[in-house]
XYZ file of C-alpha atoms in Angstrom:
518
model
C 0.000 0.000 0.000
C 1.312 3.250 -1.264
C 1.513 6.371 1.772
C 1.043 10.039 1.488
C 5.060 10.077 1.367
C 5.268 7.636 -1.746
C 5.952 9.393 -4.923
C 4.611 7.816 -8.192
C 6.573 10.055 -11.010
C 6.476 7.498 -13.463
C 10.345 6.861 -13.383
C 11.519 4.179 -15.422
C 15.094 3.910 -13.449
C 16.315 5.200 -10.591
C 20.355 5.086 -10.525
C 21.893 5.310 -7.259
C 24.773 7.135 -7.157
C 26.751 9.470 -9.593
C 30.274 8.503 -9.806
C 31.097 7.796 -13.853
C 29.274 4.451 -13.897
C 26.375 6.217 -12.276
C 26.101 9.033 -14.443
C 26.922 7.054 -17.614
C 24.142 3.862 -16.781
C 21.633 6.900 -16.299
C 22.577 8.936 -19.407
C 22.721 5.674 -22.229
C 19.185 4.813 -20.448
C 18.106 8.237 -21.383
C 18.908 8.613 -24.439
C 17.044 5.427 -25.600
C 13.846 6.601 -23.947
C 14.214 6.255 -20.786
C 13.040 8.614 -18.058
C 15.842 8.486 -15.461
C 16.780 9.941 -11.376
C 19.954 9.855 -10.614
C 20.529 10.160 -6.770
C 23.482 11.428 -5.131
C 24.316 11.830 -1.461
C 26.650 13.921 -1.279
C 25.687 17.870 -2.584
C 28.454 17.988 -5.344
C 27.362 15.485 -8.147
C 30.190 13.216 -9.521
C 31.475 10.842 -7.208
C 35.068 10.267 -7.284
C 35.177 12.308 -10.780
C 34.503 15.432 -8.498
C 36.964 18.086 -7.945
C 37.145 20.617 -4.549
C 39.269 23.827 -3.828
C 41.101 25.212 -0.212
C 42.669 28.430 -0.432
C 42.573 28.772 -4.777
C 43.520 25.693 -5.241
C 41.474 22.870 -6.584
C 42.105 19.345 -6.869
C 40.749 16.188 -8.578
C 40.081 13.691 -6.193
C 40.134 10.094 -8.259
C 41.067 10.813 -11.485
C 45.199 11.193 -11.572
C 45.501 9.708 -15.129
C 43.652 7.975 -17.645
C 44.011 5.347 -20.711
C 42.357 4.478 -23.392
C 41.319 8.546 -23.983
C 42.646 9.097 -27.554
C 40.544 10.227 -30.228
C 39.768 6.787 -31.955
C 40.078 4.590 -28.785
C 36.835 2.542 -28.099
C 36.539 3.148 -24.861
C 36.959 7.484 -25.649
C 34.108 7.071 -28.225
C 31.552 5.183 -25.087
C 32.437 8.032 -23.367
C 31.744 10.805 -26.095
C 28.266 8.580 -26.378
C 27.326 9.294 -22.782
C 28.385 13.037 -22.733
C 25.965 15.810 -23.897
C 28.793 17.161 -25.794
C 32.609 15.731 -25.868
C 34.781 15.541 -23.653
C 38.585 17.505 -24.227
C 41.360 15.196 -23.258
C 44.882 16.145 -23.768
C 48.153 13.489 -24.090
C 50.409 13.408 -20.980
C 53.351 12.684 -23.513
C 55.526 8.980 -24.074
C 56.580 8.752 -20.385
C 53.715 8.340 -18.026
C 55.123 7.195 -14.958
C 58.504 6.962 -13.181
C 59.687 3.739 -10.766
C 61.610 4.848 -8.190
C 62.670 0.834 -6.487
C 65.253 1.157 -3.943
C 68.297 3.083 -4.672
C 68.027 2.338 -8.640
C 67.971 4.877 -10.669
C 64.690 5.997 -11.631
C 62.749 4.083 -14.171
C 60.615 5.710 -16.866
C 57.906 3.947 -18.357
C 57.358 4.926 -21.812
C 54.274 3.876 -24.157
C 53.635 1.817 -26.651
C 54.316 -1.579 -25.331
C 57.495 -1.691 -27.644
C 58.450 1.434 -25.801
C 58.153 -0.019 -22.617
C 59.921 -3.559 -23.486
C 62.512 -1.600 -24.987
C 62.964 0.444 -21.541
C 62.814 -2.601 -19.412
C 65.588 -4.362 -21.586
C 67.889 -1.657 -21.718
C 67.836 -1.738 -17.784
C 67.834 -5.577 -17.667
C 69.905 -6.547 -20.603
C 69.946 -10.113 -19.740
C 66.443 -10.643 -19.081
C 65.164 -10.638 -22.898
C 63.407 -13.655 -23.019
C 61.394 -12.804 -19.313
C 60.637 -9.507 -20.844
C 59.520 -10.278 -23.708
C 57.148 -12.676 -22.111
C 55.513 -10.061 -20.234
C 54.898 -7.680 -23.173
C 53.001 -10.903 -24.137
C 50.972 -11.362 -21.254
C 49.981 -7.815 -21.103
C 48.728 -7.995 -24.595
C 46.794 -11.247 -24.055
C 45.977 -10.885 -20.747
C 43.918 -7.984 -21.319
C 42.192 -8.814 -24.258
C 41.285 -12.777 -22.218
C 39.795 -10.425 -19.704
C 38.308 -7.998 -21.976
C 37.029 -10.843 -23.735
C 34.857 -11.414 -20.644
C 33.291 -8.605 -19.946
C 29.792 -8.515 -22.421
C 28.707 -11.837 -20.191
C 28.131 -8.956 -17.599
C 25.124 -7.612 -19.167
C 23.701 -11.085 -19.599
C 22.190 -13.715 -17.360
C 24.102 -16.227 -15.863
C 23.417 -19.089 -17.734
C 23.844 -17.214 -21.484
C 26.805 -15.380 -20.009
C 28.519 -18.897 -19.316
C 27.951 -19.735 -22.816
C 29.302 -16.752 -23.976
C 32.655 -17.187 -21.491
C 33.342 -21.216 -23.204
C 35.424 -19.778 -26.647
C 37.664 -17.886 -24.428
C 38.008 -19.949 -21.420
C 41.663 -21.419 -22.115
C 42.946 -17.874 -22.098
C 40.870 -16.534 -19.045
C 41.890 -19.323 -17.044
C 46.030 -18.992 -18.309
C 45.846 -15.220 -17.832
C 43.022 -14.550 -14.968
C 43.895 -17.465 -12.891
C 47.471 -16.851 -11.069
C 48.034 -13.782 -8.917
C 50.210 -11.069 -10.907
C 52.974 -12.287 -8.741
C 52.602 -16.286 -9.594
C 53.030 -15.099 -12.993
C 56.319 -13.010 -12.876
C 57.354 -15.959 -10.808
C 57.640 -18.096 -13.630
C 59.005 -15.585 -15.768
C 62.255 -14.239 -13.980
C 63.898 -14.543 -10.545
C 65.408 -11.043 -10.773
C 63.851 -8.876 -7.999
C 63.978 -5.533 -9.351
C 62.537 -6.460 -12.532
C 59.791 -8.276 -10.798
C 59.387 -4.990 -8.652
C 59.025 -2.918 -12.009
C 56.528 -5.455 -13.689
C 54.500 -5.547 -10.870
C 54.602 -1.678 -9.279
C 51.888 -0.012 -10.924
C 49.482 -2.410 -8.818
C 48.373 0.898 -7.489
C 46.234 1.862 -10.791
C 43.982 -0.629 -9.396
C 44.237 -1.254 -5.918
C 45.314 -5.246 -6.160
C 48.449 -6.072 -4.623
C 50.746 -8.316 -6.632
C 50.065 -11.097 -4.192
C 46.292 -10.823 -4.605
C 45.224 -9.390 -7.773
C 44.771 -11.498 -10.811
C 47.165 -11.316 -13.721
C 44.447 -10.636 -16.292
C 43.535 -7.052 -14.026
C 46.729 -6.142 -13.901
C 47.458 -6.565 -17.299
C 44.260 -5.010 -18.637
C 44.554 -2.011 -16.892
C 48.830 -1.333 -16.550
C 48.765 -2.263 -20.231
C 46.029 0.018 -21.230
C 48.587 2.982 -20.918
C 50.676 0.832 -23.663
C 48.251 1.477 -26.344
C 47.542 4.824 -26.828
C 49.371 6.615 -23.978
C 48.247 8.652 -20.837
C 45.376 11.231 -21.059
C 44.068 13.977 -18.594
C 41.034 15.968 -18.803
C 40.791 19.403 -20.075
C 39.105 21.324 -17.036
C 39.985 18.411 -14.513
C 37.658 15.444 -12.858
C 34.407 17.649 -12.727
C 34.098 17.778 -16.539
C 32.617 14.523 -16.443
C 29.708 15.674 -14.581
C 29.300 19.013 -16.658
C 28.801 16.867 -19.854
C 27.295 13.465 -18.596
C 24.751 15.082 -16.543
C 22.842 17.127 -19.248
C 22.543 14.131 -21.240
C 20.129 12.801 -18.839
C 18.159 16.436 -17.544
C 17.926 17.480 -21.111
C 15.492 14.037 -21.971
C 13.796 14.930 -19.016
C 15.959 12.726 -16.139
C 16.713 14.636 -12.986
C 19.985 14.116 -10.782
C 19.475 15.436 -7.434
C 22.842 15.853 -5.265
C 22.415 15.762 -1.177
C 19.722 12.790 -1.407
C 20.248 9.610 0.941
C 19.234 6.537 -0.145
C 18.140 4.201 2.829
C 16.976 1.442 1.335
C 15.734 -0.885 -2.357
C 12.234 -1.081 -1.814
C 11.395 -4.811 -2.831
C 7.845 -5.706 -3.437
C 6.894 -9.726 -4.157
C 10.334 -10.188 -4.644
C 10.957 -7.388 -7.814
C 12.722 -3.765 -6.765
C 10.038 -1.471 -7.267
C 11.839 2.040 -6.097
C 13.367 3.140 -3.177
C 13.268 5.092 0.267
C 15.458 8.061 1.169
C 16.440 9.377 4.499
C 12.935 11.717 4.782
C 11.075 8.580 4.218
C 9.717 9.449 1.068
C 8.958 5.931 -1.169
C 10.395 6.520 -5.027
C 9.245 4.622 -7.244
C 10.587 3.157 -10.563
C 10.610 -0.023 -13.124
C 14.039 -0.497 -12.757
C 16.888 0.175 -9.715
C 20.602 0.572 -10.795
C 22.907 0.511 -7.773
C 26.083 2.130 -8.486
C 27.199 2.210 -4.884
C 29.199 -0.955 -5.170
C 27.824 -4.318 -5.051
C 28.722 -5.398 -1.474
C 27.421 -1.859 -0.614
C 24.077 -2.775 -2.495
C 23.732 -5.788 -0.512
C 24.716 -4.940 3.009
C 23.264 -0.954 3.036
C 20.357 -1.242 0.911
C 18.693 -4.328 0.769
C 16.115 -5.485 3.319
C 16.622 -8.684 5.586
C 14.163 -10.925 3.224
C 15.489 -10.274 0.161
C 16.408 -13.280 -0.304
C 18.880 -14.887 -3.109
C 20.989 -15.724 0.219
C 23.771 -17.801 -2.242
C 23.788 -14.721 -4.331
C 23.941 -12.385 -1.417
C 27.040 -14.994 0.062
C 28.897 -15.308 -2.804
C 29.863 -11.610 -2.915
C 30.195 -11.044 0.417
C 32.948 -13.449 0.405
C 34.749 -11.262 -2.397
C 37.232 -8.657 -0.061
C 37.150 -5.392 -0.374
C 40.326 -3.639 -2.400
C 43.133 -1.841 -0.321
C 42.182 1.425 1.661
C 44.825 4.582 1.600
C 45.674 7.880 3.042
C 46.125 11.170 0.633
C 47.886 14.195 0.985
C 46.652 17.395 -1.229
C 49.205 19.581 -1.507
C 49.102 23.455 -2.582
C 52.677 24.840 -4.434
C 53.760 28.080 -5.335
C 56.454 28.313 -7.717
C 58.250 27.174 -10.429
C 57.472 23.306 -9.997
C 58.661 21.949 -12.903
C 61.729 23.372 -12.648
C 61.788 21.889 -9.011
C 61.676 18.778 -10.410
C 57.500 18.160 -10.743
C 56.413 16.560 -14.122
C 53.277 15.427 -15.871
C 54.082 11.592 -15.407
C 53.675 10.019 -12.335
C 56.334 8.999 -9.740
C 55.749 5.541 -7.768
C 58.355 5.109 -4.965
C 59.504 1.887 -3.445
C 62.162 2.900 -0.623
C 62.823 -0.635 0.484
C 62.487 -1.968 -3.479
C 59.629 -4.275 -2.595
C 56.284 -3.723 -4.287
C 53.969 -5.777 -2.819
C 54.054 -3.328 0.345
C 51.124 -1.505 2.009
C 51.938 0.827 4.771
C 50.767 -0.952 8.309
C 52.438 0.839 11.095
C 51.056 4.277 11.042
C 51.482 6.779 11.829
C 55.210 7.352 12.631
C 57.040 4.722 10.355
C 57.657 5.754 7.188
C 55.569 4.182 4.650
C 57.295 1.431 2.247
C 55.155 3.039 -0.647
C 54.143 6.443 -2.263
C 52.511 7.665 -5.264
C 53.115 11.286 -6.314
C 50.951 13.221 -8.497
C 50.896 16.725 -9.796
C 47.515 17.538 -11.207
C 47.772 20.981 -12.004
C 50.611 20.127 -14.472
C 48.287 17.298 -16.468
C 45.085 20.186 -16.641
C 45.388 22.638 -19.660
C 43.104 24.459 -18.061
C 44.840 24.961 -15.088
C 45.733 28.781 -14.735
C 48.467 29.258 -11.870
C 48.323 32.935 -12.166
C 51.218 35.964 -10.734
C 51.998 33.589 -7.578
C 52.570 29.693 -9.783
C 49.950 28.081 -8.171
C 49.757 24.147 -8.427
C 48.659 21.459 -6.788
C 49.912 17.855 -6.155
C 49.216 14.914 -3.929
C 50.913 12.117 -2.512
C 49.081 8.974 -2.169
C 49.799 5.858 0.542
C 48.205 2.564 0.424
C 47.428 1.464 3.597
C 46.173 -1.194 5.330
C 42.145 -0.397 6.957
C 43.444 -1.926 10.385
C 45.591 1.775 10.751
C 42.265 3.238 11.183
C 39.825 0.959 12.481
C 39.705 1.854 15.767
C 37.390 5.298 15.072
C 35.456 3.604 12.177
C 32.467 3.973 14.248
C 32.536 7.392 15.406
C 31.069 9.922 13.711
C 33.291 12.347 11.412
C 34.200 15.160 14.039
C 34.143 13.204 16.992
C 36.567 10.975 16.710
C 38.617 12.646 19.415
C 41.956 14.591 20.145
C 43.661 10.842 19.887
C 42.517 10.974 15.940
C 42.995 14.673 15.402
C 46.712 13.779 16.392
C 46.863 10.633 14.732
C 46.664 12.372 11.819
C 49.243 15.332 12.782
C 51.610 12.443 12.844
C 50.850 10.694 10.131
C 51.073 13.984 7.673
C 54.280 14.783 9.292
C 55.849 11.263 8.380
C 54.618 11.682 4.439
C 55.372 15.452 4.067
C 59.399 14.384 5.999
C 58.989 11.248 3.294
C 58.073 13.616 0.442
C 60.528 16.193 1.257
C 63.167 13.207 1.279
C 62.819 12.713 -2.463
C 61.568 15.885 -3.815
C 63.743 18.597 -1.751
C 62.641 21.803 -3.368
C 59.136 21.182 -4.162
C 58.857 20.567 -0.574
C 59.899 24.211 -0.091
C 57.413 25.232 -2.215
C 54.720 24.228 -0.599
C 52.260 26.564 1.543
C 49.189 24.679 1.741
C 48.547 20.618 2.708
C 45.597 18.684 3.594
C 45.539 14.951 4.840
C 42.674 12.846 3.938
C 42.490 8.533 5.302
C 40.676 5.750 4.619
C 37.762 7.301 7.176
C 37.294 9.978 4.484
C 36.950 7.244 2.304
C 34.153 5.719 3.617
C 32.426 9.392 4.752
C 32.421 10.339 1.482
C 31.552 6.945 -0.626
C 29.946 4.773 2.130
C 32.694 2.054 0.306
C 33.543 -0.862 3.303
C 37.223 -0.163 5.053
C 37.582 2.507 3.302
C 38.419 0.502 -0.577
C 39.182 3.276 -2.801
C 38.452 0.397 -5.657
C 35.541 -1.426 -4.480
C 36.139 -4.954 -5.052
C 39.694 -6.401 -4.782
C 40.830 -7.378 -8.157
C 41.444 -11.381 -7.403
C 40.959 -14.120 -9.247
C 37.621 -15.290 -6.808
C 36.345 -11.856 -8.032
C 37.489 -12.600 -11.665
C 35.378 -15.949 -11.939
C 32.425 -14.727 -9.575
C 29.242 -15.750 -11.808
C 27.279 -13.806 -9.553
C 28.997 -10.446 -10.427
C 27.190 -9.283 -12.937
C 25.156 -5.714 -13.941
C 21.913 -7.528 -13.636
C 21.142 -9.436 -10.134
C 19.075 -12.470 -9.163
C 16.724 -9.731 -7.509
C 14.360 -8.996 -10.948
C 14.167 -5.205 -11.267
C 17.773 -4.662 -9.191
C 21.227 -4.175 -11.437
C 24.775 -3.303 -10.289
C 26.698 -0.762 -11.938
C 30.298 1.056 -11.819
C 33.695 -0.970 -10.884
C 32.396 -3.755 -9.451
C 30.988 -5.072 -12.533
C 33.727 -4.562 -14.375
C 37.688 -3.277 -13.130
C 38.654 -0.444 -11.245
C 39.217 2.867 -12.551
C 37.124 5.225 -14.886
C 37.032 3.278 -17.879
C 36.725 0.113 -15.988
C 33.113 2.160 -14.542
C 32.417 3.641 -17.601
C 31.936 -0.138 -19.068
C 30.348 -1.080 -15.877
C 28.053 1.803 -16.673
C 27.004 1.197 -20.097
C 26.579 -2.605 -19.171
C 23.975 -1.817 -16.382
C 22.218 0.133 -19.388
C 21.913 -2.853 -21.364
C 20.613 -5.368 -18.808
C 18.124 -2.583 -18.177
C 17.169 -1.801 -21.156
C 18.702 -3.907 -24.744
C 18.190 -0.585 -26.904
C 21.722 0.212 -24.802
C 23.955 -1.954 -26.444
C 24.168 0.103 -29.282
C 26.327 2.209 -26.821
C 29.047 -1.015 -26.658
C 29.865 -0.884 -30.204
């Protein structure tokens, strides 16, 4: 029985949440007929593709670089399909990151993958055969994985058939852990530590993640290069979102979702925080699918083996982030487009444990301001930066259950500490841009969860392991009829990775979609 708070608007889907995969399952929907909501909880519409300023300087909080972006890509023309009007994306140039492992010298990383294999065997002249191996496995690991992906948007039972033609290469490539595989490849440690070091593009440690992730998405920068968006991460929502308000969707920021509403056993809408009832034919969760199933879901649901089978998938690694605020010359301090990973102690498969005083065995440095054409640094050479830690969830644990802002003076100088051992670890390796800088904020995995609700704080969702890899029940549309998943989880990490997740959601919704896959 409907109540004077239910609200019959005649949606046909309500997407929940509007990080990329939200905002592009809502906008394909629309634009084949569709009438779409997209909710958002937080007031700034986005997700992680939103940006946020201190003090003049603004900074993009999850996008740092991006593949697959070049003008005749695949995965640049599913985005221009989504957007109102295109997207701007400009080339971050051959090298894309540097490896800093142990006392080595630095180690660019060049694309395209004969680049790269021609980088890695001019540092390890004897290792031809392992490296040539690898450019292999990047090539074929990604496409076995890739290869996958369409059984997604299909039910379990056709998306089995669809997995048999390709099922000697998912198994070879999607099978091992990333560091099984260099196993058998070489038993030199440093080029192990460069195969394996950009684990961080998608949150799967080399011991954990399957081979096929971490070739699809470290070897996506091979083919075309790195690519940053003109006008930084909120772009995406200034051109996705009209897409879907100009058919006559909505997307409403500052809007809780509390719960799917499911009616004899079919998702019919859902409730937000006021208690108003929405209802719609069709519910996309973008939220993350363990998210879906522990936050919004009611007790009888049911689909119990459904509901166990990804709770038993782990979530990806949490982290802590510094945003930093420069003035000066950067570049000439030594800050450049590419990325710079460092490995102090020259192992990769490190996550930093004993916060907050210990210097972390891992850091990612970023200069965003560099990578935006738009970016205007004015009389005083402002720029921006930040230096990323993967961390273990355990570091913060102890106030995951207090509220943001109570937490206590313990916390407030937990963090003190814990900025002072990055910015002393920073200022190690990049002397004179740590002169340079006159603003800092520190963000941990608590932020993570405040500000996407995403369990212990996983800045991917999903770990990328093999379980997760070969998880028939991880797929865009659920056992629940009327319920689909949408974002990383239903693909890989990262935008494009959502993006596909995305458009997939689309399709299982509504088949018209698919025309958006080709």
């Amino acid at each position: 029985m409907k109540t004077a708070s239910s609200s019959d608007n005649a949606w046909d889907a309500i997407v929940i949440g509007s990080g990329i995969g939200g905002m592009a399952a809502a906008s394909a929907l629309s634009q084949v007929g569709n009438k779409v909501l997209l909710l958002e909880q937080h007031k700034t519409l986005g997700g992680l593709t939103h940006s946020f300023s201190r003090n003049g300087f603004t900074w993009d909080v999850g996008v740092h670089y991006l593949s697959s972006m070049a003008p005749k890509d695949h995965m640049r023309k599913r985005l221009d399909s989504v957007c109102d009007t295109p997207m701007e994306f400009v080339s971050l140039g051959a090298v894309y990151d540097y490896l800093h492992i142990g006392d080595s010298e630095p180690l660019a990383l060049s694309r395209p993958y004969e680049a790269q294999e021609r980088d890695l065997k001019d540092r390890f002249p004897d290792e031809t055969e392992a490296i040539e191996a690898w450019t292999i496995a990047l090539r074929e690991g990604r496409d076995a994985l890739i290869s996958s992906f369409a059984a997604r948007a299909l039910p379990e039972s056709a998306g089995d058939m669809l997995d048999d033609a390709g099922r000697a290469a998912v198994e070879k490539y999607c099978r091992p852990t990333t560091n099984e595989f260099v196993a058998g490849l070489t038993d030199n440690a440093e080029l192990a530590a460069a195969m394996t070091a950009q684990w961080g593009d998608h949150g799967g440690r080399p011991s954990k993640a399957s081979l096929g992730m971490h070739a699809m998405i470290a070897g996506a920068y091979l083919i075309s290069g790195s690519w940053y968006p003109a006008g930084g991460a909120a772009a995406y929502a200034a051109h996705i979102i009209p897409a879907i308000t100009k058919r006559g969707g909505q997307a409403r920021g500052g809007v809780h979702v509390e719960q799917v509403l499911i009616e004899d056993g079919m998702a019919v809408g859902v409730r937000i925080s006021d208690g108003e009832e929405i209802r719609a034919k069709a519910v996309v969760s973008n939220i993350g699918a363990r998210e879906t199933i522990d936050k919004l879901l009611p007790e009888n649901a049911g689909h119990e083996g459904w509901q166990a089978d990804i709770r038993a998938l782990p979530s990806s690694i949490a982290h802590f982030n510094i945003f930093l605020g420069f003035e000066g010359d950067i570049e000439a301090a030594g800050a450049t487009k590419a990325n710079h990973w460092l490995f102090p102690t020259g192992q990769t498969d490190v996550v930093w444990t004993n916060a907050p005083d210990a210097p972390p065995p891992q850091m990612t440095v970023g200069f965003g301001s560099l990578k935006n054409p738009s970016h205007d640094p004015g009389p005083k050479q402002k720029h921006t930066g930040q230096l990323i830690v993967w961390a273990d969830w355990s570091t913060v644990a102890k106030w995951a259950d207090m509220p943001p802002g109570k937490r206590g003076e313990d916390y407030v100088e937990f963090k003190r500490r814990a900025e002072e051992t990055l910015m002393n670890m920073f200022a190690e390796h990049f002397p004179e841009l740590a002169k340079m800088v006159v603003y800092r904020e520190l963000s941990t995995p608590l932020s993570t969860v405040s500000f996407t609700g995403h369990r212990q704080g996983a800045f991917y969702g999903l770990d990328v392991t093999p379980d997760r890899v070969f998880c028939g029940g991880l797929r865009a549309a659920t056992p629940i009829p009327g319920l689909f998943l949408s974002g990383q989880d239903v693909c890989s990490p990262g935008i494009p990775g959502a993006l596909m997740g995305g458009i997939l959601a689309a399709a299982s919704v509504d088949a018209k979609a698919f025309e958006f896959l080709r």
